[in-house]
Short mmCIF file of C-alpha atoms in Angstrom, two decimals:
data_model
loop_
_atom_site.label_atom_id
_atom_site.label_comp_id
_atom_site.label_asym_id
_atom_site.label_seq_id
_atom_site.Cartn_x
_atom_site.Cartn_y
_atom_site.Cartn_z
CA UNK A 1 136.76 107.79 100.80
CA UNK A 2 138.08 106.43 104.01
CA UNK A 3 139.28 102.74 104.09
CA UNK A 4 138.30 100.49 107.01
CA UNK A 5 140.47 97.38 108.45
CA UNK A 6 138.56 94.42 108.54
CA UNK A 7 139.49 90.94 110.25
CA UNK A 8 137.63 88.20 108.50
CA UNK A 9 136.33 84.93 110.65
CA UNK A 10 139.23 82.99 109.01
CA UNK A 11 141.70 85.50 110.16
CA UNK A 12 142.85 87.19 106.94
CA UNK A 13 143.11 90.91 107.00
CA UNK A 14 141.53 93.14 104.19
CA UNK A 15 140.85 96.76 103.64
CA UNK A 16 137.50 98.07 102.66
CA UNK A 17 135.93 101.42 102.02
CA UNK A 18 133.81 102.98 104.61
CA UNK A 19 129.88 102.77 103.30
CA UNK A 20 130.68 99.86 101.18
CA UNK A 21 127.95 97.36 101.00
CA UNK A 22 128.28 94.12 103.41
CA UNK A 23 127.13 92.04 100.33
CA UNK A 24 129.82 93.22 98.58
CA UNK A 25 132.45 92.21 101.13
CA UNK A 26 130.66 88.66 101.37
CA UNK A 27 130.59 88.62 97.13
CA UNK A 28 134.60 89.26 97.17
CA UNK A 29 135.75 87.05 100.38
CA UNK A 30 133.09 84.21 100.65
CA UNK A 31 131.79 83.15 97.35
CA UNK A 32 133.64 79.59 97.79
CA UNK A 33 131.46 78.82 101.07
CA UNK A 34 129.10 76.15 101.08
CA UNK A 35 126.42 77.86 103.14
CA UNK A 36 124.89 81.14 101.78
CA UNK A 37 125.61 84.15 103.69
CA UNK A 38 122.52 85.66 104.78
CA UNK A 39 123.72 88.69 107.00
CA UNK A 40 126.88 89.90 108.38
CA UNK A 41 128.17 90.63 111.60
CA UNK A 42 130.64 93.55 112.42
CA UNK A 43 132.06 93.68 115.89
CA UNK A 44 129.49 90.99 117.27
CA UNK A 45 126.66 93.07 116.41
CA UNK A 46 124.22 91.90 113.19
CA UNK A 47 123.60 93.86 110.20
CA UNK A 48 121.41 92.71 106.85
CA UNK A 49 123.72 92.66 103.74
CA UNK A 50 122.01 95.60 102.44
CA UNK A 51 123.53 97.79 105.33
CA UNK A 52 126.62 100.06 104.48
CA UNK A 53 130.31 99.31 106.42
CA UNK A 54 130.16 101.88 109.14
CA UNK A 55 133.23 100.83 111.41
CA UNK A 56 136.15 98.39 110.92
CA UNK A 57 136.70 95.23 113.45
CA UNK A 58 135.86 91.80 112.88
CA UNK A 59 133.81 90.93 110.24
CA UNK A 60 131.73 87.44 109.95
CA UNK A 61 129.44 86.37 107.29
CA UNK A 62 126.51 84.91 109.15
CA UNK A 63 124.59 81.68 107.45
CA UNK A 64 121.99 78.99 108.15
CA UNK A 65 124.01 77.46 111.11
CA UNK A 66 123.38 80.66 113.00
CA UNK A 67 120.21 81.40 114.43
CA UNK A 68 119.54 84.59 113.41
CA UNK A 69 121.04 83.40 110.10
CA UNK A 70 118.43 80.41 109.87
CA UNK A 71 115.48 82.70 111.05
CA UNK A 72 116.65 85.26 108.21
CA UNK A 73 116.83 82.46 105.79
CA UNK A 74 113.35 81.21 106.72
CA UNK A 75 111.83 84.91 106.68
CA UNK A 76 113.48 85.20 103.07
CA UNK A 77 111.87 81.81 101.62
CA UNK A 78 108.54 82.60 103.01
CA UNK A 79 108.79 86.00 101.14
CA UNK A 80 109.98 84.02 98.23
CA UNK A 81 106.73 81.63 98.63
CA UNK A 82 104.42 84.66 99.20
CA UNK A 83 105.35 86.50 95.86
CA UNK A 84 105.32 83.05 93.79
CA UNK A 85 101.54 82.53 95.37
CA UNK A 86 100.39 85.81 93.94
CA UNK A 87 101.92 85.26 90.82
CA UNK A 88 99.62 82.12 90.12
CA UNK A 89 96.78 82.90 92.24
CA UNK A 90 96.50 86.78 92.77
CA UNK A 91 93.20 86.54 94.34
CA UNK A 92 94.58 84.08 96.85
CA UNK A 93 95.40 84.54 100.57
CA UNK A 94 98.29 82.83 102.06
CA UNK A 95 98.45 82.04 105.93
CA UNK A 96 101.74 80.63 107.57
CA UNK A 97 100.69 79.21 110.35
CA UNK A 98 102.87 77.15 112.58
CA UNK A 99 105.78 75.27 112.63
CA UNK A 100 105.80 70.93 112.12
CA UNK A 101 108.20 68.20 111.09
CA UNK A 102 110.88 70.77 111.03
CA UNK A 103 108.74 73.25 108.75
CA UNK A 104 106.21 75.72 108.23
CA UNK A 105 102.64 74.59 107.81
CA UNK A 106 100.52 76.99 105.90
CA UNK A 107 97.06 77.39 104.01
CA UNK A 108 96.14 78.97 100.64
CA UNK A 109 92.57 80.42 100.57
CA UNK A 110 91.09 80.80 97.39
CA UNK A 111 88.11 79.55 95.51
CA UNK A 112 89.33 76.28 94.49
CA UNK A 113 91.15 73.64 96.90
CA UNK A 114 94.51 73.45 96.97
CA UNK A 115 96.08 70.31 95.12
CA UNK A 116 99.26 68.85 94.76
CA UNK A 117 99.47 70.03 91.34
CA UNK A 118 99.44 73.66 92.71
CA UNK A 119 102.07 73.01 94.88
CA UNK A 120 104.16 71.89 91.87
CA UNK A 121 103.58 75.08 89.87
CA UNK A 122 104.20 77.05 92.97
CA UNK A 123 107.49 75.08 93.92
CA UNK A 124 108.64 75.61 90.27
CA UNK A 125 107.74 79.51 90.44
CA UNK A 126 109.76 79.79 93.60
CA UNK A 127 112.78 78.29 91.66
CA UNK A 128 112.36 80.59 89.09
CA UNK A 129 112.39 83.63 91.44
CA UNK A 130 115.50 82.13 93.34
CA UNK A 131 117.15 81.88 90.14
CA UNK A 132 116.76 84.79 89.24
CA UNK A 133 118.53 86.42 92.27
CA UNK A 134 116.07 89.40 92.58
CA UNK A 135 117.63 91.70 95.21
CA UNK A 136 115.10 92.41 97.72
CA UNK A 137 115.00 96.26 98.92
CA UNK A 138 114.22 97.76 102.26
CA UNK A 139 112.17 100.83 102.12
CA UNK A 140 110.89 103.39 104.93
CA UNK A 141 107.53 104.50 104.19
CA UNK A 142 104.92 106.25 106.12
CA UNK A 143 102.84 104.28 108.30
CA UNK A 144 99.87 105.64 106.63
CA UNK A 145 100.75 104.76 103.01
CA UNK A 146 101.76 101.34 104.26
CA UNK A 147 98.35 101.07 105.44
CA UNK A 148 97.09 101.93 102.13
CA UNK A 149 99.44 99.61 100.08
CA UNK A 150 97.75 96.76 102.23
CA UNK A 151 94.64 97.87 102.08
CA UNK A 152 94.59 97.47 98.26
CA UNK A 153 96.12 94.15 98.65
CA UNK A 154 93.22 93.06 100.82
CA UNK A 155 95.39 92.66 103.76
CA UNK A 156 93.20 93.64 106.76
CA UNK A 157 95.41 91.64 109.18
CA UNK A 158 98.16 93.65 108.21
CA UNK A 159 96.04 96.76 108.22
CA UNK A 160 94.87 96.54 111.64
CA UNK A 161 98.44 95.52 112.73
CA UNK A 162 99.54 98.76 111.45
CA UNK A 163 96.86 100.67 113.29
CA UNK A 164 98.48 99.86 116.33
CA UNK A 165 102.09 100.55 115.62
CA UNK A 166 103.05 103.96 117.28
CA UNK A 167 105.94 104.94 114.92
CA UNK A 168 105.13 107.18 112.02
CA UNK A 169 107.28 105.31 109.90
CA UNK A 170 107.42 101.47 109.08
CA UNK A 171 110.03 99.67 107.28
CA UNK A 172 108.66 97.31 104.22
CA UNK A 173 110.33 94.61 101.63
CA UNK A 174 109.78 94.83 98.41
CA UNK A 175 110.16 91.73 95.99
CA UNK A 176 109.90 92.20 92.16
CA UNK A 177 107.13 95.00 92.75
CA UNK A 178 105.31 93.31 95.82
CA UNK A 179 105.30 94.89 99.19
CA UNK A 180 105.18 93.04 102.73
CA UNK A 181 105.91 93.75 106.23
CA UNK A 182 108.20 91.19 108.34
CA UNK A 183 109.65 92.00 111.66
CA UNK A 184 113.37 90.73 111.68
CA UNK A 185 116.10 90.74 109.03
CA UNK A 186 115.92 89.58 105.31
CA UNK A 187 118.63 88.41 103.11
CA UNK A 188 119.94 90.74 100.48
CA UNK A 189 118.40 88.36 97.44
CA UNK A 190 116.42 85.34 96.51
CA UNK A 191 119.67 83.80 95.34
CA UNK A 192 120.58 83.19 99.04
CA UNK A 193 117.94 80.35 99.11
CA UNK A 194 119.70 77.36 97.81
CA UNK A 195 117.83 74.81 99.96
CA UNK A 196 113.96 74.17 100.55
CA UNK A 197 111.35 72.19 99.80
CA UNK A 198 107.35 72.57 99.16
CA UNK A 199 105.10 69.68 99.88
CA UNK A 200 101.34 69.47 99.70
CA UNK A 201 99.97 68.70 103.24
CA UNK A 202 96.20 68.49 103.24
CA UNK A 203 94.78 71.10 102.80
CA UNK A 204 97.13 73.56 102.83
CA UNK A 205 101.45 73.05 102.64
CA UNK A 206 104.55 72.57 104.19
CA UNK A 207 107.49 75.15 103.77
CA UNK A 208 110.79 73.12 104.32
CA UNK A 209 114.30 74.53 104.53
CA UNK A 210 117.52 73.13 106.59
CA UNK A 211 117.87 73.54 110.00
CA UNK A 212 120.58 74.72 112.35
CA UNK A 213 122.21 71.12 112.94
CA UNK A 214 122.17 70.28 109.38
CA UNK A 215 122.33 73.50 107.47
CA UNK A 216 123.08 72.25 103.82
CA UNK A 217 119.88 69.35 103.81
CA UNK A 218 116.17 69.34 104.13
CA UNK A 219 115.55 66.52 106.69
CA UNK A 220 113.77 63.40 106.07
CA UNK A 221 109.79 64.39 106.63
CA UNK A 222 108.00 62.90 109.46
CA UNK A 223 104.66 62.88 109.90
CA UNK A 224 102.51 64.32 113.27
CA UNK A 225 98.98 63.47 112.58
CA UNK A 226 98.09 64.03 116.65
CA UNK A 227 100.26 67.29 116.52
CA UNK A 228 98.55 68.68 113.59
CA UNK A 229 95.14 67.85 114.91
CA UNK A 230 95.48 69.82 118.16
CA UNK A 231 96.77 72.72 116.04
CA UNK A 232 93.69 72.30 114.03
CA UNK A 233 91.73 72.40 117.21
CA UNK A 234 93.32 75.46 118.26
CA UNK A 235 92.52 77.24 115.02
CA UNK A 236 88.78 76.07 115.58
CA UNK A 237 89.22 78.17 119.34
CA UNK A 238 90.77 81.15 117.81
CA UNK A 239 87.46 80.78 115.21
CA UNK A 240 85.27 80.92 118.15
CA UNK A 241 87.04 83.74 119.76
CA UNK A 242 86.98 85.52 116.79
CA UNK A 243 90.90 86.18 117.14
CA UNK A 244 92.99 85.21 114.41
CA UNK A 245 95.86 87.57 114.73
CA UNK A 246 97.29 90.35 117.02
CA UNK A 247 95.68 93.37 115.35
CA UNK A 248 92.24 91.31 115.99
CA UNK A 249 93.11 90.67 119.85
CA UNK A 250 94.12 94.38 119.92
CA UNK A 251 90.61 95.27 118.83
CA UNK A 252 89.07 93.08 121.50
CA UNK A 253 91.10 95.05 124.32
CA UNK A 254 90.38 98.35 122.92
CA UNK A 255 86.56 97.50 122.86
CA UNK A 256 86.40 96.41 126.14
CA UNK A 257 85.74 92.85 124.67
CA UNK A 258 88.61 91.00 126.19
CA UNK A 259 87.04 89.96 129.34
CA UNK A 260 84.57 87.68 127.21
CA UNK A 261 87.66 86.54 125.40
CA UNK A 262 89.53 85.79 128.70
CA UNK A 263 86.24 83.95 130.01
CA UNK A 264 85.56 81.80 126.93
CA UNK A 265 89.56 80.92 126.38
CA UNK A 266 89.58 79.65 129.93
CA UNK A 267 86.10 78.06 129.41
CA UNK A 268 87.99 75.92 126.55
CA UNK A 269 90.31 75.03 128.50
CA UNK A 270 88.36 73.71 131.18
CA UNK A 271 86.06 71.76 128.80
CA UNK A 272 89.08 70.32 127.13
CA UNK A 273 90.34 69.12 130.62
CA UNK A 274 86.62 67.56 131.41
CA UNK A 275 86.89 65.81 128.16
CA UNK A 276 90.51 64.42 128.99
CA UNK A 277 88.81 63.15 132.35
CA UNK A 278 85.69 61.53 130.93
CA UNK A 279 88.07 59.78 128.70
CA UNK A 280 90.21 58.35 131.55
CA UNK A 281 86.89 57.21 133.82
CA UNK A 282 85.50 55.76 130.83
CA UNK A 283 88.56 53.08 130.18
CA UNK A 284 87.78 51.47 133.83
CA UNK A 285 91.43 49.95 133.60
CA UNK A 286 93.31 52.99 133.75
CA UNK A 287 95.26 53.10 136.82
CA UNK A 288 98.44 55.21 135.95
CA UNK A 289 97.89 58.94 134.21
CA UNK A 290 101.12 60.44 132.54
CA UNK A 291 101.48 63.79 131.98
CA UNK A 292 104.37 64.96 130.05
CA UNK A 293 105.35 67.90 128.08
CA UNK A 294 108.39 70.57 127.40
CA UNK A 295 109.66 73.21 129.67
CA UNK A 296 106.85 75.96 130.76
CA UNK A 297 104.09 73.90 129.30
CA UNK A 298 101.99 74.31 132.47
CA UNK A 299 101.89 70.89 133.40
CA UNK A 300 101.75 71.47 137.39
CA UNK A 301 98.23 73.37 136.99
CA UNK A 302 97.01 70.94 134.35
CA UNK A 303 97.71 68.00 136.47
CA UNK A 304 95.47 69.70 139.45
CA UNK A 305 92.87 70.79 137.29
CA UNK A 306 92.75 67.52 135.75
CA UNK A 307 92.80 65.81 139.42
CA UNK A 308 89.51 67.65 139.91
CA UNK A 309 88.07 66.96 136.91
CA UNK A 310 88.72 63.32 137.83
CA UNK A 311 87.13 63.70 141.27
CA UNK A 312 84.24 64.82 139.60
CA UNK A 313 84.02 61.50 137.86
CA UNK A 314 84.38 59.60 140.77
CA UNK A 315 87.97 58.73 140.59
CA UNK A 316 90.67 59.70 143.55
CA UNK A 317 93.97 61.05 142.40
CA UNK A 318 96.91 60.20 144.24
CA UNK A 319 100.22 62.42 142.96
CA UNK A 320 103.61 61.02 142.36
CA UNK A 321 106.46 63.10 141.74
CA UNK A 322 109.24 61.63 139.54
CA UNK A 323 111.62 63.81 141.34
CA UNK A 324 111.56 61.75 144.21
CA UNK A 325 113.04 58.81 142.26
CA UNK A 326 116.31 60.43 141.40
CA UNK A 327 119.37 58.21 141.87
CA UNK A 328 121.39 59.55 144.20
CA UNK A 329 123.65 62.70 142.68
CA UNK A 330 127.06 60.95 142.70
CA UNK A 331 125.66 58.10 140.46
CA UNK A 332 123.82 60.30 137.97
CA UNK A 333 125.06 59.63 134.61
CA UNK A 334 127.15 62.16 132.70
CA UNK A 335 126.38 63.88 129.26
CA UNK A 336 128.60 64.58 126.19
CA UNK A 337 129.90 67.15 127.85
CA UNK A 338 130.83 65.11 131.06
CA UNK A 339 128.52 67.24 133.41
CA UNK A 340 125.51 65.19 135.28
CA UNK A 341 122.55 64.68 133.06
CA UNK A 342 119.95 65.27 134.93
CA UNK A 343 117.43 65.07 132.26
CA UNK A 344 118.39 61.71 131.37
CA UNK A 345 115.81 59.19 131.99
CA UNK A 346 118.69 56.86 133.83
CA UNK A 347 118.83 59.74 136.39
CA UNK A 348 115.80 58.07 137.89
CA UNK A 349 115.58 54.54 139.77
CA UNK A 350 113.39 52.99 136.94
CA UNK A 351 113.27 49.60 138.79
CA UNK A 352 112.20 51.18 142.20
CA UNK A 353 109.58 53.13 140.35
CA UNK A 354 107.95 50.07 138.65
CA UNK A 355 108.21 48.18 141.44
CA UNK A 356 106.25 50.90 143.44
CA UNK A 357 103.74 51.08 140.67
CA UNK A 358 102.83 47.65 140.47
CA UNK A 359 102.54 47.12 144.32
CA UNK A 360 100.29 50.28 144.32
CA UNK A 361 98.13 48.87 141.75
CA UNK A 362 97.86 45.65 143.68
CA UNK A 363 96.28 47.31 146.46
CA UNK A 364 99.61 47.21 148.39
CA UNK A 365 101.21 50.04 150.77
CA UNK A 366 104.49 51.41 149.80
CA UNK A 367 106.54 53.97 151.42
CA UNK A 368 107.63 56.64 148.81
CA UNK A 369 111.07 58.04 148.94
CA UNK A 370 112.41 61.83 149.38
CA UNK A 371 114.94 63.34 147.07
CA UNK A 372 116.80 66.03 148.89
CA UNK A 373 117.99 68.53 146.37
CA UNK A 374 120.31 69.59 148.92
CA UNK A 375 122.44 66.55 149.73
CA UNK A 376 121.59 64.78 146.31
CA UNK A 377 120.80 61.87 148.53
CA UNK A 378 117.49 59.83 148.54
CA UNK A 379 115.96 59.87 151.97
CA UNK A 380 113.06 57.55 153.41
CA UNK A 381 110.62 59.94 156.05
CA UNK A 382 107.91 57.57 156.26
CA UNK A 383 105.79 58.73 153.27
CA UNK A 384 103.27 56.03 152.96
CA UNK A 385 100.75 55.73 149.92
CA UNK A 386 97.99 53.52 149.19
CA UNK A 387 95.99 53.70 146.21
CA UNK A 388 92.30 53.07 147.11
CA UNK A 389 89.91 50.96 144.93
CA UNK A 390 88.92 53.67 142.54
CA UNK A 391 92.31 55.71 142.81
CA UNK A 392 94.29 56.31 139.92
CA UNK A 393 98.10 57.60 139.76
CA UNK A 394 98.68 61.02 138.67
CA UNK A 395 102.40 61.24 137.63
CA UNK A 396 103.84 64.33 135.68
CA UNK A 397 107.50 64.64 134.44
CA UNK A 398 109.54 64.94 131.25
CA UNK A 399 109.57 61.04 130.77
CA UNK A 400 105.96 60.48 130.84
CA UNK A 401 105.64 59.17 127.34
CA UNK A 402 108.43 57.16 127.31
CA UNK A 403 107.95 53.54 127.68
CA UNK A 404 111.01 52.87 129.38
CA UNK A 405 109.65 54.83 132.44
CA UNK A 406 106.67 52.39 133.10
CA UNK A 407 107.98 49.12 131.16
CA UNK A 408 106.33 47.01 133.84
CA UNK A 409 102.81 48.37 133.20
CA UNK A 410 100.80 47.17 130.86
CA UNK A 411 99.31 49.56 128.29
CA UNK A 412 95.55 49.19 128.87
CA UNK A 413 96.76 50.28 132.62
CA UNK A 414 98.16 53.62 131.51
CA UNK A 415 96.86 56.69 129.81
CA UNK A 416 99.23 58.91 128.34
CA UNK A 417 98.97 63.24 128.04
CA UNK A 418 101.30 65.17 126.17
CA UNK A 419 100.93 69.04 127.21
CA UNK A 420 102.67 72.16 125.32
CA UNK A 421 101.78 75.76 124.62
CA UNK A 422 101.14 75.62 120.73
CA UNK A 423 100.06 78.86 119.95
CA UNK A 424 98.09 79.34 116.62
CA UNK A 425 97.80 83.34 117.12
CA UNK A 426 100.09 85.06 114.89
CA UNK A 427 101.46 88.84 114.45
CA UNK A 428 99.61 88.31 111.00
CA UNK A 429 99.02 86.16 108.21
CA UNK A 430 102.75 86.48 107.18
CA UNK A 431 104.66 86.70 110.58
CA UNK A 432 104.25 83.84 112.71
CA UNK A 433 104.95 83.52 116.40
CA UNK A 434 107.02 80.48 117.55
CA UNK A 435 105.47 78.43 119.70
CA UNK A 436 109.05 77.71 121.52
CA UNK A 437 108.58 81.86 122.41
CA UNK A 438 105.48 81.48 124.07
CA UNK A 439 107.17 79.01 126.56
CA UNK A 440 110.45 81.35 126.67
CA UNK A 441 108.39 84.31 127.77
CA UNK A 442 106.57 81.84 130.06
CA UNK A 443 109.43 80.82 131.69
CA UNK A 444 111.69 84.25 131.51
CA UNK A 445 108.53 85.57 133.63
CA UNK A 446 108.28 82.68 136.40
CA UNK A 447 111.99 82.27 136.61
CA UNK A 448 112.57 85.89 137.67
CA UNK A 449 109.49 86.34 139.97
CA UNK A 450 109.44 82.92 141.59
CA UNK A 451 113.26 81.63 141.12
CA UNK A 452 115.35 84.96 141.25
CA UNK A 453 116.76 84.01 137.67
CA UNK A 454 117.34 86.94 135.30
CA UNK A 455 115.88 87.08 131.78
CA UNK A 456 119.63 86.59 130.43
CA UNK A 457 120.35 83.43 132.72
CA UNK A 458 117.16 81.66 131.33
CA UNK A 459 118.00 82.45 127.41
CA UNK A 460 121.39 81.22 128.26
CA UNK A 461 120.17 78.25 129.24
CA UNK A 462 117.49 77.80 126.57
CA UNK A 463 119.56 76.03 124.25
CA UNK A 464 120.55 72.88 126.66
CA UNK A 465 116.89 73.08 127.74
CA UNK A 466 115.75 72.57 124.11
CA UNK A 467 118.10 69.75 123.08
CA UNK A 468 116.88 68.18 126.43
CA UNK A 469 113.20 68.33 125.12
CA UNK A 470 114.33 67.26 121.54
CA UNK A 471 116.09 64.16 123.26
CA UNK A 472 113.62 63.23 125.96
CA UNK A 473 109.96 65.08 125.09
CA UNK A 474 109.44 65.75 121.20
CA UNK A 475 110.39 62.22 119.85
CA UNK A 476 107.39 60.72 122.10
CA UNK A 477 104.83 63.27 121.53
CA UNK A 478 102.84 61.15 118.99
CA UNK A 479 102.62 58.36 121.50
CA UNK A 480 100.07 60.42 123.72
CA UNK A 481 96.66 59.19 124.12
CA UNK A 482 95.46 62.79 124.09
CA UNK A 483 97.24 66.40 123.55
CA UNK A 484 96.13 69.50 125.29
CA UNK A 485 96.94 72.80 124.31
CA UNK A 486 97.83 74.98 127.41
CA UNK A 487 98.02 78.14 125.27
CA UNK A 488 95.72 81.02 126.25
CA UNK A 489 95.13 83.66 123.35
CA UNK A 490 95.27 86.74 125.59
CA UNK A 491 98.68 85.60 127.42
CA UNK A 492 101.32 87.59 125.84
CA UNK A 493 99.10 90.53 126.45
CA UNK A 494 99.31 89.92 130.70
CA UNK A 495 103.31 88.69 130.16
CA UNK A 496 104.54 91.67 128.15
CA UNK A 497 105.04 94.20 130.62
CA UNK A 498 106.95 91.31 133.06
CA UNK A 499 108.97 90.04 130.10
CA UNK A 500 110.04 93.27 128.43
CA UNK A 501 111.20 95.16 131.76
CA UNK A 502 113.49 91.92 132.30
CA UNK A 503 114.83 91.78 128.69
CA UNK A 504 115.71 95.64 128.60
CA UNK A 505 118.20 94.34 131.21
CA UNK A 506 120.21 92.48 128.62
CA UNK A 507 123.11 94.42 127.66
CA UNK A 508 124.64 94.58 123.87
CA UNK A 509 127.80 92.63 125.26
CA UNK A 510 125.52 90.08 126.25
CA UNK A 511 125.39 86.70 123.82
CA UNK A 512 121.83 86.71 123.99
CA UNK A 513 121.16 90.19 123.36
CA UNK A 514 119.92 89.78 119.82
CA UNK A 515 117.35 87.19 121.09
CA UNK A 516 116.30 89.57 123.81
CA UNK A 517 115.66 92.13 121.09
CA UNK A 518 113.70 89.60 118.78
CA UNK A 519 111.39 88.94 121.71
CA UNK A 520 110.84 92.58 122.37
CA UNK A 521 109.87 93.12 118.79
CA UNK A 522 107.26 90.92 118.40
CA UNK A 523 105.87 91.61 122.42
CA UNK A 524 105.76 95.32 121.18
CA UNK A 525 102.79 94.46 118.92
CA UNK A 526 100.45 93.33 121.83
CA UNK A 527 98.26 95.57 123.82
CA UNK A 528 98.60 95.09 127.75
CA UNK A 529 96.07 93.60 130.07
CA UNK A 530 96.04 93.87 133.74
CA UNK A 531 97.12 90.62 135.66
CA UNK A 532 93.80 91.06 137.54
CA UNK A 533 91.66 89.68 134.98
CA UNK A 534 93.49 86.26 135.05
CA UNK A 535 91.71 83.90 136.94
CA UNK A 536 93.26 82.30 139.91
CA UNK A 537 93.01 78.79 138.51
CA UNK A 538 94.37 79.97 135.14
CA UNK A 539 97.48 78.10 133.73
CA UNK A 540 98.72 81.67 133.14
CA UNK A 541 99.11 81.93 137.20
CA UNK A 542 101.50 79.33 137.19
CA UNK A 543 103.69 82.28 135.51
CA UNK A 544 102.45 85.13 136.78
CA UNK A 545 101.58 84.26 140.60
CA UNK A 546 98.45 84.15 142.41
CA UNK A 547 97.82 80.39 141.69
CA UNK A 548 95.68 78.23 143.54
CA UNK A 549 97.99 75.21 142.24
CA UNK A 550 101.36 76.64 142.00
CA UNK A 551 102.88 78.17 144.98
CA UNK A 552 105.80 80.55 144.75
#
């Protein structure tokens, strides 16, 4: 047997037989590490630990503090949960739906309502499976055979999904005789899952595991009631549309029903926007409307559509851009790396902004500054603004929900709106689509079409964008008076071709190559829809072009 030379992440050099299991290499050399190894990396390429060594070079054990490792850990934990639920409630159906409070929310559908005692039993069974350190086998099987397996399970979501898979064979995972289909790598055995929690969250559960930044502990549970309600509202929208998973959506496309799906999806958006405008109109004292949300949520289009509905209610909206209140660039605060932090609230002239808000609310005329992004300086160009008697200020920006932004304005004069793309549509009942992924795809498409940035640049910047969102947006989301979900059930079918063509340009030596592969993987499940079917006032037009409200 040929021997291959490996250099471990700690610098130590070892020899290993060609075709040796990566799991065995980890077991022999990383057994004492606190973090469980979930995957292996050879020369910068990720492999499941069930893979065999094919080349020498640099070897690294991948754990929870790596995004790929964290996702594989979460995926393995979900499989263990599914197996435990099926062991205790054989005729039940489990759905893993969306992320919340550093965990995954899901439901178990069975004859009786889920309760805390059930959760205790399931958690105990999960621990038994973990303690058994059972190997999770990966098998290649004919697609038609896999479909028959899932028909026998009564899992029609997977049957429909696999019906649209082009390959003649698919990969299934086997845990103690239970088969399932997942996209993305899995841990070698159940023993890799050392840290988890399962809590009851009516009417379902939240499966919790360590985050990237704290890989050996479960974070404190924080309840997000308003966010939970908006996810529930979105689930009701999907029920209205008759689309709960990608397979169902693809069927609508093939049958020609997708045009109605698009019309009803857009109508649901318009109805919610009109409802929000009615709420504002009923609160006569509201003079400042604040719209905040993470990147690529569709804030600009939403603000314009809301303004139209406000006019229907007899109000006169006047927009103010927070960008014009940036302090001069040479005074911008620095981040932890010593770079200008333009996303910090202290990059804004809060004193001047609040002064202008109060003058406008008192009926005075003010001159609004203009920020010159080329020079990094504030300019005064005679841009005068006066709020009419029935006028309201519409202010859109990432700091809208932070009290510091409008500290001088009374609460009853403010109306706060949180907007994000919170997808409830999943690949199937056991493979969710992260809400962050929808925004990533949106931004990749918009950056490519309107800003000249490649997908590689966008994905490279995303960790920094995410840090800014965690610091400046997500911590305030529950302070909103109302939330708006800007996702559209059909949007990934439109965005797919734009995004995939850009993602394919990312080379294997790129640090975001595997993220590009992951995004392409789940986009591959969607059938395409022509962009011509998207209405001109749709939030989706903000990303693909042709919008009434967003000019490229």
